[in-house]
CSV table of C-alpha atoms in Angstrom, one decimal:
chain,number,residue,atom,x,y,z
A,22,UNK,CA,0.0,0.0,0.0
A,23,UNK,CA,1.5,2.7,-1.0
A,24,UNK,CA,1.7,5.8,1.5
A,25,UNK,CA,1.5,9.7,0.6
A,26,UNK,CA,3.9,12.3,2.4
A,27,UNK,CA,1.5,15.3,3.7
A,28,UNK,CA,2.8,17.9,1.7
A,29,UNK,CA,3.4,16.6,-1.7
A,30,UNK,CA,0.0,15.7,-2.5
A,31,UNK,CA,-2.6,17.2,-4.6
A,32,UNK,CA,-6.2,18.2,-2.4
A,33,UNK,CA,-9.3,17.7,-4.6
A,34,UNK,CA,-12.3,18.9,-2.5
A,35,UNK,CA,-16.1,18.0,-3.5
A,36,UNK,CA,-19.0,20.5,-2.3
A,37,UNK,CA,-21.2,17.8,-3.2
A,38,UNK,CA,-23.7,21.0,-4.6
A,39,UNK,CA,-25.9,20.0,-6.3
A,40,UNK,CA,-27.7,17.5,-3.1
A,41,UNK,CA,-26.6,18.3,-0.3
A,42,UNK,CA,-25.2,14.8,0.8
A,43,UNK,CA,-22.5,15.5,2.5
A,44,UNK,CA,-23.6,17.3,5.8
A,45,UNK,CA,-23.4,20.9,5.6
A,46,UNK,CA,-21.7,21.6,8.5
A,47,UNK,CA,-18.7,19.3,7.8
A,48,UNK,CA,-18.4,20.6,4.3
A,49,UNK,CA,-17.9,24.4,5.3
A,50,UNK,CA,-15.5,23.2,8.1
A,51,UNK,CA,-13.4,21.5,5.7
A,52,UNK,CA,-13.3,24.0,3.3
A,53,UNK,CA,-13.1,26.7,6.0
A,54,UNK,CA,-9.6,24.4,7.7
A,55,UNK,CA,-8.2,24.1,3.6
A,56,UNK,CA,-8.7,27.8,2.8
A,57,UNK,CA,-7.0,29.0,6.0
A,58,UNK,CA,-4.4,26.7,5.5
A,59,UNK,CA,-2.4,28.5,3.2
A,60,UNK,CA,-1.9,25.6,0.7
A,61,UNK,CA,-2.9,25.5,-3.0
A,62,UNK,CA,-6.0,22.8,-3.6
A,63,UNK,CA,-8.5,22.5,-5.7
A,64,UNK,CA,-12.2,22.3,-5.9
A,65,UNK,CA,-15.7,21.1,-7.5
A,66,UNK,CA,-18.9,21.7,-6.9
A,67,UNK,CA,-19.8,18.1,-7.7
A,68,UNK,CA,-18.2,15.3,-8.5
A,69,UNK,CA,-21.6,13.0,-9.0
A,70,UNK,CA,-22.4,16.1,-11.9
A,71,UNK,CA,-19.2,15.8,-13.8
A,72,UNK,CA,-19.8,12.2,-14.0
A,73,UNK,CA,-22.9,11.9,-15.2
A,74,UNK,CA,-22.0,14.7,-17.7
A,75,UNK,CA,-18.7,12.6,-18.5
A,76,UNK,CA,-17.0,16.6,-17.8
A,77,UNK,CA,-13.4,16.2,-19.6
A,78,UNK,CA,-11.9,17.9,-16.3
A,79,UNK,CA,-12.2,14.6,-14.5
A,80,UNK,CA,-9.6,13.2,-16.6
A,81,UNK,CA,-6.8,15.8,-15.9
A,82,UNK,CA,-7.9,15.1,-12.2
A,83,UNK,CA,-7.4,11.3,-13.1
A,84,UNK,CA,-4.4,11.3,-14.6
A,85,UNK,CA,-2.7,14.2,-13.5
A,86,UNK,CA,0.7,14.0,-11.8
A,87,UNK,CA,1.4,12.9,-8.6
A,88,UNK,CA,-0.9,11.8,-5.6
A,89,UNK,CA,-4.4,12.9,-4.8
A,90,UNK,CA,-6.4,13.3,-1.9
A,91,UNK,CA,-10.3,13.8,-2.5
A,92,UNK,CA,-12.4,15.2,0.0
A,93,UNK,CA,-16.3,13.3,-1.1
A,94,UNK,CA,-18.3,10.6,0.1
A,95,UNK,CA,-17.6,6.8,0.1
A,96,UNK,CA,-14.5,6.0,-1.6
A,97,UNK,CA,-16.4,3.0,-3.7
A,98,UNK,CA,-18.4,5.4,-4.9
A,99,UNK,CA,-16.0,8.1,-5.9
A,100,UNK,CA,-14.0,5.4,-7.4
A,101,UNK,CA,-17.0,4.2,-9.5
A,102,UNK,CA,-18.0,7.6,-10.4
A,103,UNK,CA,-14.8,8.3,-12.1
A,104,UNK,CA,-14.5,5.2,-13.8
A,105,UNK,CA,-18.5,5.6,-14.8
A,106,UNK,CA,-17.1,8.9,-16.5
A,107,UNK,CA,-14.9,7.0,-18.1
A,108,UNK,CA,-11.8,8.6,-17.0
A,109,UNK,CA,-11.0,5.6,-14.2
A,110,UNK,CA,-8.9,6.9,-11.2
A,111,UNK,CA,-5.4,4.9,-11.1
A,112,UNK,CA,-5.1,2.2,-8.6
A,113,UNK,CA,-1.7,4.4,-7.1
A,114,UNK,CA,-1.7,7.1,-5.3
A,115,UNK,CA,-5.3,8.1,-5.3
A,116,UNK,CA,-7.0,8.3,-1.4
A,117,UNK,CA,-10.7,9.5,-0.6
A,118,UNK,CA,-11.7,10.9,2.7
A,119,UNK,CA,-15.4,10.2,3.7
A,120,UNK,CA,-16.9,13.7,4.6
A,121,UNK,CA,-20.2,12.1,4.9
A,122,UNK,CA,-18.9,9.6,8.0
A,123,UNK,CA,-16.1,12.0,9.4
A,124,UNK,CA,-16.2,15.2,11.3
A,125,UNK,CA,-14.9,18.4,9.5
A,126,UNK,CA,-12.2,18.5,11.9
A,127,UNK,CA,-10.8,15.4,11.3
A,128,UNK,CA,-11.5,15.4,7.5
A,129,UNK,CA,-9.5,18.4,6.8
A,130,UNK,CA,-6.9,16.8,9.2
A,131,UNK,CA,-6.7,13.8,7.1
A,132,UNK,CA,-6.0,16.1,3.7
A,133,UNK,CA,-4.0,17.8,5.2
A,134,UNK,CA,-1.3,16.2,7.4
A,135,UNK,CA,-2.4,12.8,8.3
A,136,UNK,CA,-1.3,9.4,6.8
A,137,UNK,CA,-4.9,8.0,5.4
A,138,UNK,CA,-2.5,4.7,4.2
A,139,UNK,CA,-1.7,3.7,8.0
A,140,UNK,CA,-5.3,5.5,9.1
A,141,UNK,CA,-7.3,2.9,11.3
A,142,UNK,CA,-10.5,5.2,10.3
A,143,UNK,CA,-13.0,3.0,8.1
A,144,UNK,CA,-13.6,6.0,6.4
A,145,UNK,CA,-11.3,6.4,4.6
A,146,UNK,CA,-9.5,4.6,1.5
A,147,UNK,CA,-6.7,4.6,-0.2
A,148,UNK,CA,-7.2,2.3,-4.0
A,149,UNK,CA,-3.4,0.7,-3.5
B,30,UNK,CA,-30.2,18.8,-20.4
B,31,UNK,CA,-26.6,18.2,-19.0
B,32,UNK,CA,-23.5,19.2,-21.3
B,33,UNK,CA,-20.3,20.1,-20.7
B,34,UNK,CA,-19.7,21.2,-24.5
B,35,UNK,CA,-19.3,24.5,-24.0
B,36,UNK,CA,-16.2,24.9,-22.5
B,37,UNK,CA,-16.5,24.7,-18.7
B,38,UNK,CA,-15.4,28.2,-16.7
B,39,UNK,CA,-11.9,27.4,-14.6
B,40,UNK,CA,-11.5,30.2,-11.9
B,41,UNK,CA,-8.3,30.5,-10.0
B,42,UNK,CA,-7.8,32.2,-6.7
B,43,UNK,CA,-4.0,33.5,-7.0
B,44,UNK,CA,-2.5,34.2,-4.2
B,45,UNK,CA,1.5,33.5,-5.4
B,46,UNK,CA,4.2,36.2,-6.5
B,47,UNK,CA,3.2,39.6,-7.4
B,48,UNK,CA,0.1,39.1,-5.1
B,49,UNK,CA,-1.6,39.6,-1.8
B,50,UNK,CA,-3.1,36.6,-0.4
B,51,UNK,CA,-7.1,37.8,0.1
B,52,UNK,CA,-8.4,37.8,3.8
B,53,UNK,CA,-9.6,34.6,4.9
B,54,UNK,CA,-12.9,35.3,5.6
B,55,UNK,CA,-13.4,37.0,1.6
B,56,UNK,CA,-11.5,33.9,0.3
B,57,UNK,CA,-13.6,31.8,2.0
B,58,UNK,CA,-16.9,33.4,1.0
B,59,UNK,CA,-15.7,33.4,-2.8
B,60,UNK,CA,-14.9,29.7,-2.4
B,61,UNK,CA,-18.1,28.8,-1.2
B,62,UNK,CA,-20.5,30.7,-3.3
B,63,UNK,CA,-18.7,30.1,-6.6
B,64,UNK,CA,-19.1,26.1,-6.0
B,65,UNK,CA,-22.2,26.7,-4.9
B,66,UNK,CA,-23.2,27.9,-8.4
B,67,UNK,CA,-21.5,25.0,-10.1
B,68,UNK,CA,-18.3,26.5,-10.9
B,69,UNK,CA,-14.5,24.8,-10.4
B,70,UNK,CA,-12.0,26.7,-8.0
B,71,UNK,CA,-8.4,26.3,-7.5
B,72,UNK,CA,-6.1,28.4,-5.3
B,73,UNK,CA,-2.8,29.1,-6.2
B,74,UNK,CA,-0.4,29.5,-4.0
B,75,UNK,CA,3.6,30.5,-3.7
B,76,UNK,CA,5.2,27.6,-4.7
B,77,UNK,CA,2.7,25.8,-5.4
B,78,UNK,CA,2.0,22.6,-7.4
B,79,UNK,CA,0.7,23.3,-11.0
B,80,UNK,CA,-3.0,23.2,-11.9
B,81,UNK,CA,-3.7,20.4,-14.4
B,82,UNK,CA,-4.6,21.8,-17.5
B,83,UNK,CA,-8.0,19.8,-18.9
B,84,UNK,CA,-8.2,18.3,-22.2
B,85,UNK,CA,-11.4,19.6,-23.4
B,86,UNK,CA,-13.5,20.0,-26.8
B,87,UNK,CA,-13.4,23.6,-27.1
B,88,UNK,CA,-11.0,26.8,-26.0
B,89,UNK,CA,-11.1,27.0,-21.9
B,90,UNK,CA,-11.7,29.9,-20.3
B,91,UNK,CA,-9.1,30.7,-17.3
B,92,UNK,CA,-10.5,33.4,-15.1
B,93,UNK,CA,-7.3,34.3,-12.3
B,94,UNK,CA,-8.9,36.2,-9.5
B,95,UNK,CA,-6.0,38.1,-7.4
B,96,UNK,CA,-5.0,41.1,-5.2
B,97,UNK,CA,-2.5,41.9,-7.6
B,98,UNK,CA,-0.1,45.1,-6.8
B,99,UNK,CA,-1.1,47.8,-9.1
B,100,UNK,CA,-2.9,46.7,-12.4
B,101,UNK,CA,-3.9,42.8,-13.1
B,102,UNK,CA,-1.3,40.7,-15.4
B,103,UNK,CA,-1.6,39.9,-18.9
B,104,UNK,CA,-1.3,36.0,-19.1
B,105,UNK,CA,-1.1,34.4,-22.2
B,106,UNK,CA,-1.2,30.1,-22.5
B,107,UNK,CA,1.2,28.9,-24.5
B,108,UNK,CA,0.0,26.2,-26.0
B,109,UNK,CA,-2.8,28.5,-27.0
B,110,UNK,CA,-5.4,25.5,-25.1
B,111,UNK,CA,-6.6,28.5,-22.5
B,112,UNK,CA,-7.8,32.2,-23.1
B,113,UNK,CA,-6.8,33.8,-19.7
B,114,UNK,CA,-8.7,36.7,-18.4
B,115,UNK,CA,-6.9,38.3,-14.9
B,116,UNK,CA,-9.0,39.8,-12.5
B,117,UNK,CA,-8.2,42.1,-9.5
B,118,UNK,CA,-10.3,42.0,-6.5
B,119,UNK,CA,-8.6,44.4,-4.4
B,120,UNK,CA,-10.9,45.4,-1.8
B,121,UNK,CA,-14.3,43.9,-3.0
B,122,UNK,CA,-16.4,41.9,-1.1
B,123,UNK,CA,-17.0,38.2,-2.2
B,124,UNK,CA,-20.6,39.4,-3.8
B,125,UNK,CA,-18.4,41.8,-5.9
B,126,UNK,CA,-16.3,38.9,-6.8
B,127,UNK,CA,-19.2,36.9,-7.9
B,128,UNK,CA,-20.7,39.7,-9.6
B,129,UNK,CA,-17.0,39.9,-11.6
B,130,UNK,CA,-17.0,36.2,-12.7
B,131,UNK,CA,-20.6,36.5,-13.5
B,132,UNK,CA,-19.5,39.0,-16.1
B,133,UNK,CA,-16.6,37.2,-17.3
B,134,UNK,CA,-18.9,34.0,-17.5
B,135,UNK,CA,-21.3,36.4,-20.0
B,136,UNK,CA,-24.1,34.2,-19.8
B,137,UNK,CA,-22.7,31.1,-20.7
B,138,UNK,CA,-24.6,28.1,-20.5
B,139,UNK,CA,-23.1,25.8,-17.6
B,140,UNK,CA,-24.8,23.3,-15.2
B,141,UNK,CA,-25.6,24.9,-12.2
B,142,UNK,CA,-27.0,23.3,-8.4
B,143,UNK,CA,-30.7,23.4,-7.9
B,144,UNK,CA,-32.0,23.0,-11.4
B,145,UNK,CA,-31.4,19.3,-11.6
B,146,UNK,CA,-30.1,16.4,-9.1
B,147,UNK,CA,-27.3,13.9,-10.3
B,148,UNK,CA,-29.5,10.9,-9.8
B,149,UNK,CA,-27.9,7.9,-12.0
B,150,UNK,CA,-27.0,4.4,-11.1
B,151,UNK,CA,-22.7,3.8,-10.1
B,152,UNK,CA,-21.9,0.4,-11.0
B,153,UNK,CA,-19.5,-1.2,-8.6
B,154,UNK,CA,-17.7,-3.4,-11.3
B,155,UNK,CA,-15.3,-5.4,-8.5
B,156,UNK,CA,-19.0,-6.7,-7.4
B,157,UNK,CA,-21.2,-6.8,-10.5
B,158,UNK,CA,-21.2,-10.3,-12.0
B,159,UNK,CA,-23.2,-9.4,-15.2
B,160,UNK,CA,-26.0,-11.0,-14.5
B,161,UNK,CA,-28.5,-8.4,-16.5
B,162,UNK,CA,-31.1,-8.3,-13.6
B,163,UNK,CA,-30.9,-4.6,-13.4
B,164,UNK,CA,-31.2,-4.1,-17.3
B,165,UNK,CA,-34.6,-6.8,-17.1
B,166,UNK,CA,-35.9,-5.0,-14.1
B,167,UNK,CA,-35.8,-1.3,-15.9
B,168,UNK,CA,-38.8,0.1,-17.0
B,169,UNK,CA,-37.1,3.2,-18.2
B,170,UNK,CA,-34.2,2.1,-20.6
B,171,UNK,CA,-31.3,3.2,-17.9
B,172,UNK,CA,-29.2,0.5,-18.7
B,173,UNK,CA,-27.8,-1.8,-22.0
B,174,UNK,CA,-24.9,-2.8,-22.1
B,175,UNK,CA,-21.2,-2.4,-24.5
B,176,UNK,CA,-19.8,-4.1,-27.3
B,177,UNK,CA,-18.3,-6.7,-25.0
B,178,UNK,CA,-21.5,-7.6,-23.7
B,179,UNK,CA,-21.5,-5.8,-20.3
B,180,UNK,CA,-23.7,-4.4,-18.6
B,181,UNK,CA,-23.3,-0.5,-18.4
B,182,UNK,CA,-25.3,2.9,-17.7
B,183,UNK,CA,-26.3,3.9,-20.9
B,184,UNK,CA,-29.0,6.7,-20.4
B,185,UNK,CA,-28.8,7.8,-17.1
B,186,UNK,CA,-31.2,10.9,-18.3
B,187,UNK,CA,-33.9,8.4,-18.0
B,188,UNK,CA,-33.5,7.2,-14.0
B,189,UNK,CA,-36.3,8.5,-12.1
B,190,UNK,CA,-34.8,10.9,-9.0
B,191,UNK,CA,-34.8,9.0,-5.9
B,192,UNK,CA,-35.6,5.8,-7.2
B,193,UNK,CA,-33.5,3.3,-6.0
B,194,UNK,CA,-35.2,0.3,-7.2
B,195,UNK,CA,-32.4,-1.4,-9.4
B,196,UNK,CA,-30.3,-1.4,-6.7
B,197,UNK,CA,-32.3,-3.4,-5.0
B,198,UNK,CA,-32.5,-6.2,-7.2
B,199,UNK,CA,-29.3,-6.6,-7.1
B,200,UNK,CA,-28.3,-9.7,-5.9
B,201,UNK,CA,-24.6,-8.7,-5.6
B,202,UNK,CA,-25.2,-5.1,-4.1
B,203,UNK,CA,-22.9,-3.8,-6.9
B,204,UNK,CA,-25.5,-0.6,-8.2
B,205,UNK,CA,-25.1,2.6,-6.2
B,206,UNK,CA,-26.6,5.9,-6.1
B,207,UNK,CA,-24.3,8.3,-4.6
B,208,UNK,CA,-26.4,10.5,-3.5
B,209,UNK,CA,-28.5,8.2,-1.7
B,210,UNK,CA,-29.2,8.7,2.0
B,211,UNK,CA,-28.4,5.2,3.1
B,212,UNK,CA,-25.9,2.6,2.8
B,213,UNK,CA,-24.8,0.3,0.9
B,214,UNK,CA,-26.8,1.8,-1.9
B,215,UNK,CA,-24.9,5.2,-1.2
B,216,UNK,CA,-21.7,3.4,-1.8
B,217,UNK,CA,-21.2,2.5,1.9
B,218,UNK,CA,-19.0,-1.3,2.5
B,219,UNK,CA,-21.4,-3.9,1.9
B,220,UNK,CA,-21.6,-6.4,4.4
B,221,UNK,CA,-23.0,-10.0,5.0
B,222,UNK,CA,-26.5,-8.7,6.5
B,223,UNK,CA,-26.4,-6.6,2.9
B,224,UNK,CA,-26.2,-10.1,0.5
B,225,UNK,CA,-28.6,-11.1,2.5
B,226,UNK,CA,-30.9,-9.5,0.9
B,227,UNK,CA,-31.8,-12.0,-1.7
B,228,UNK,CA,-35.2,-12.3,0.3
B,229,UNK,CA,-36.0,-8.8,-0.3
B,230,UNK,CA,-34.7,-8.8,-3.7
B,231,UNK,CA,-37.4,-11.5,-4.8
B,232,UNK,CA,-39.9,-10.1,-2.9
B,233,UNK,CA,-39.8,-6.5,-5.0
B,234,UNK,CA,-39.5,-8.4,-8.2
B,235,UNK,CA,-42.3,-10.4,-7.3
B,236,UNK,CA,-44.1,-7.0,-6.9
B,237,UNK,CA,-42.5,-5.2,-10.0
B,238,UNK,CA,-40.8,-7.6,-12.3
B,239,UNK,CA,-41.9,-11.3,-13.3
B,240,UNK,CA,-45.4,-12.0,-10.9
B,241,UNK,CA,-46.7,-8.4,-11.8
B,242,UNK,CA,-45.9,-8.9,-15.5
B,243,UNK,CA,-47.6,-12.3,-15.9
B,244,UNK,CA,-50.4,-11.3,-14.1
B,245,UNK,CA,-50.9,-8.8,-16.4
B,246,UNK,CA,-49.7,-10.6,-19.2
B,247,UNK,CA,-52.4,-13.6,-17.7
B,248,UNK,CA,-55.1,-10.7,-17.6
B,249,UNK,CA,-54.5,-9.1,-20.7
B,250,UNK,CA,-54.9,-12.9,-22.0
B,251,UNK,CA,-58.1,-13.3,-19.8
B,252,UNK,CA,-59.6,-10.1,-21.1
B,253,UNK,CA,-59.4,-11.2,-24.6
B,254,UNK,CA,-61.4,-14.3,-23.5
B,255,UNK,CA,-65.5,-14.9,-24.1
B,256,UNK,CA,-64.9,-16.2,-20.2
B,257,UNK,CA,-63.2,-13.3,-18.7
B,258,UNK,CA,-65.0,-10.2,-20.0
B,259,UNK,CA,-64.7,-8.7,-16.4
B,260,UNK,CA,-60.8,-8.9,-16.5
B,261,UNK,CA,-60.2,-5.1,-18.2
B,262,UNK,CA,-57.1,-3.2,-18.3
B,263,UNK,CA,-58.4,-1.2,-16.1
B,264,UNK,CA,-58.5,-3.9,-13.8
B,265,UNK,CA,-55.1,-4.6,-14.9
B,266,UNK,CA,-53.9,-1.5,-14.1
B,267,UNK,CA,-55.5,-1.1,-10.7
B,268,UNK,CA,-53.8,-3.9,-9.6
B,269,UNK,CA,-50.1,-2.7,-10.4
B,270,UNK,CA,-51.0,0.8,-9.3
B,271,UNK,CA,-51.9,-1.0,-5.7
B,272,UNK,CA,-48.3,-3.0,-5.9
B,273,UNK,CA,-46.5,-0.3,-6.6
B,274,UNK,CA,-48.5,2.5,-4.1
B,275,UNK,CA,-47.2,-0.1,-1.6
B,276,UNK,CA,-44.1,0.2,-2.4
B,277,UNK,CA,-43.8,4.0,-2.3
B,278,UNK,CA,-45.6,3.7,1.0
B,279,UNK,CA,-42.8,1.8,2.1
B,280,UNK,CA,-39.9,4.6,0.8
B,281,UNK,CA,-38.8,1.8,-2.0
B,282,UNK,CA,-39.7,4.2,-4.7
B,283,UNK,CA,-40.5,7.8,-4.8
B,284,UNK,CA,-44.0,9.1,-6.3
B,285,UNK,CA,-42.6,10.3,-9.3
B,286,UNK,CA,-42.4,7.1,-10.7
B,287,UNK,CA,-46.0,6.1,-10.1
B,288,UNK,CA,-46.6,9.0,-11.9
B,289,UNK,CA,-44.8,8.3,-14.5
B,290,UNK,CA,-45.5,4.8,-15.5
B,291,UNK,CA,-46.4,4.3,-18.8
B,292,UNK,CA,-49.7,2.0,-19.7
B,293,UNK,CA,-49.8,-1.5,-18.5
B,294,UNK,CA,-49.5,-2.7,-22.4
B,295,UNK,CA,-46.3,-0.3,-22.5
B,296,UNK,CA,-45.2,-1.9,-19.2
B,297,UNK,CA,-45.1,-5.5,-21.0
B,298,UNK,CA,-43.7,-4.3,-24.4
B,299,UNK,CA,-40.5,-2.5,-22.4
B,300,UNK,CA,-40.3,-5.5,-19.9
B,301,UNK,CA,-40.2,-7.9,-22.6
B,302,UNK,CA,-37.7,-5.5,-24.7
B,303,UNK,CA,-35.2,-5.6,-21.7
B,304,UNK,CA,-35.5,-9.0,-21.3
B,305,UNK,CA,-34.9,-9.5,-24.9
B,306,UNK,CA,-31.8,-7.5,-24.5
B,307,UNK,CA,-30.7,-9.3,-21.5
B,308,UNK,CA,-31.2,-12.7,-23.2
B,309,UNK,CA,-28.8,-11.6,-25.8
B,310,UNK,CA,-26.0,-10.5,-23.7
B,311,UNK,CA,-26.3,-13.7,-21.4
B,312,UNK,CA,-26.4,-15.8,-24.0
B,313,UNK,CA,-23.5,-13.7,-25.9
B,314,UNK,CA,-21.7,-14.2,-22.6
B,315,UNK,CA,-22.4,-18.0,-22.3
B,316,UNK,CA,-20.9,-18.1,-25.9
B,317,UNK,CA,-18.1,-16.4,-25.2
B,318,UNK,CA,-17.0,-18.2,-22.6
């Protein structure tokens, strides 16, 4: 399983817009944590819209260089989502952080420093 | 209708050399109310890794947003992929911002939150085993399946919001709907009490699929009988309306569908359609193998 140091990965956050699935509350905190953080990331307003509309940005998010930490919802379905798109997220150095099971605190700590690899958190994956 | 033909809007928050980083509070308000309204953000720090570039159809549009010192850069793209607009915001408030983006966007078409929920069916492919019960059990023509013979979402225009009925007939818990409130359908793990849902599987199809279908099919047939005058379509369709009402009642299906089921002789052309489809793939599979 491959492991990802805390400051040279890419941050990919979701807002999960366009139904509110991921809890408010935890959304704003993490975006709140990333923003203040004064660390470049970037962000969607929905990953569950650019897959169904197959949006060609997925793809640079795909197979872009170097590892990638996605703040969304459950990591099988984030994982299925891209591949759905057709733009299939690499089995390296990809890792999701579940903002729909985890507190906002603890999912922008997890983007941020933490080690998901070595994580004992369910909820969180990494697709090694 | 959802496209992304016309070239999505990237807008980047610069904060890196030559500007001031924007006070947290503004940032943060920008951030949130731009992907509220659909579009992608980046910040761009000092140092920072570089933003993937997206392969798209058409030119993309870069908007930079930045407290620049004195007036806004002139970036050009070299590769001649991007048409970069730079933006100060020195000293506006985020609805300023918005209001500057808005006008750079200049009416644009682009998916935006609110006017339509991503409701499709995810296929979890390390769990599907192709066995075409979701493509049989559609009403609505959401799935078909690919050259090889697998099964795939083909129009997911045509799933019904909310509806998570295919997922439920899914003996191998492989179809999820993301933005589903419960698990595993929202692509939560799947565990053993999960597989266990064969029971409940049959049950529904009983309700929707194969009983409800040959009763009708066994009604339609009765109707046309000297000895079954009484058995109308109407009866027909009273009957499937009751199965299905129940299984609204019970959260299985949202409204929306009742309301949108087509006639019961509609019902058994589309049924036997998928199943016609089905047959073929299996029996391409079985071939193949």
């Amino acid at each position: 399983m491959s492991e990802i140091s805390p400051q040279s990965h890419r941050i990919l956050y979701c807002r999960c817009a366009y139904a509110n699935t991921v809890p408010q509350g935890v959304k704003d905190e993490v975006l709140q944590r990333l923003s203040d953080a004064g660390r470049p990331f970037e962000a969607v307003s929905d990953l569950c819209e650019m897959s169904a509309s197959r949006d060609p940005r997925l793809k640079s998010i795909a197979e872009g260089s170097g590892c990638v930490r996605i703040a969304a919802c459950y990591p099988r379905a984030v994982k299925w989502l891209f591949h759905a798109a057709g733009h299939p997220l690499p089995e390296q150095g990809i890792e999701v952080v579940n903002m729909r099971e985890l507190s906002g605190e603890e999912a922008a700590a997890l983007l941020l420093d933490g080690n998901i690899a070595s994580s004992t958190s369910s909820h969180t994956s990494s697709h090694a | 209708m959802l496209s992304n033909d016309n070239s999505p809007i990237q807008v980047i928050i610069y904060e890196g050399k030559g500007a001031s980083p924007l006070a947290d509070e503004t940032r943060l308000a920008v951030l949130s109310q731009l992907l509220d309204k659909g579009f992608a953000v980046a910040l761009a720090k000092e140092g920072g890794r570089e933003i993937s570039a997206p392969t798209l159809k058409g030119k993309q549009r870069l908007l930079v947003l930045g407290d620049f010192a004195g007036d806004a850069p002139s970036l050009e793209d070299a590769s001649g992929q991007a048409s970069i607009e730079t933006v100060t915001v020195s000293g506006l408030s985020a609805d300023e911002v918005l209001g500057r983006v808005e006008q750079f966007r200049e009416g644009q078409p682009m998916n935006e939150p609110g006017k339509w929920k991503p409701w499709f069916p995810v296929i979890d492919y390390d769990r599907c085993t192709n066995c075409m019960q979701c493509l049989s059990f559609c009403l609505f023509d959401v799935y078909g399946v690919d050259t090889e013979n697998r099964i795939q979402v083909q129009n997911n225009d045509n799933c019904k919001t909310n509806c998570p009925a295919c997922s439920r007939v899914c003996p191998e818990v492989a179809i999820m709907f993301p933005k589903y409130s419960g698990g595993p359908i929202n692509g939560d793990k799947v565990n053993t009490q999960d597989l266990e849902r064969e029971k409940m599987k049959v049950d529904i199809s009983s309700l929707l699929g194969g009983d409800i279908y040959a009763s009708l099919r066994t009604r339609s047939e009765q109707a046309k009988s000297r000895f079954s005058k009484e058995r109308s379509p109407d009866k027909a369709l009273s009957e499937r309306k009751k199965c299905l009402t129940k299984l609204q009642q019970d959260g299985m299906i949202p409204a929306e569908v009742l309301e949108n089921l087509p006639s019961p002789e509609e019902i058994l052309r589309r049924a036997a359609a998928a199943a016609a489809k089905a047959d073929v793939a299996l029996k391409a599979q079985t071939s193949a193998n």
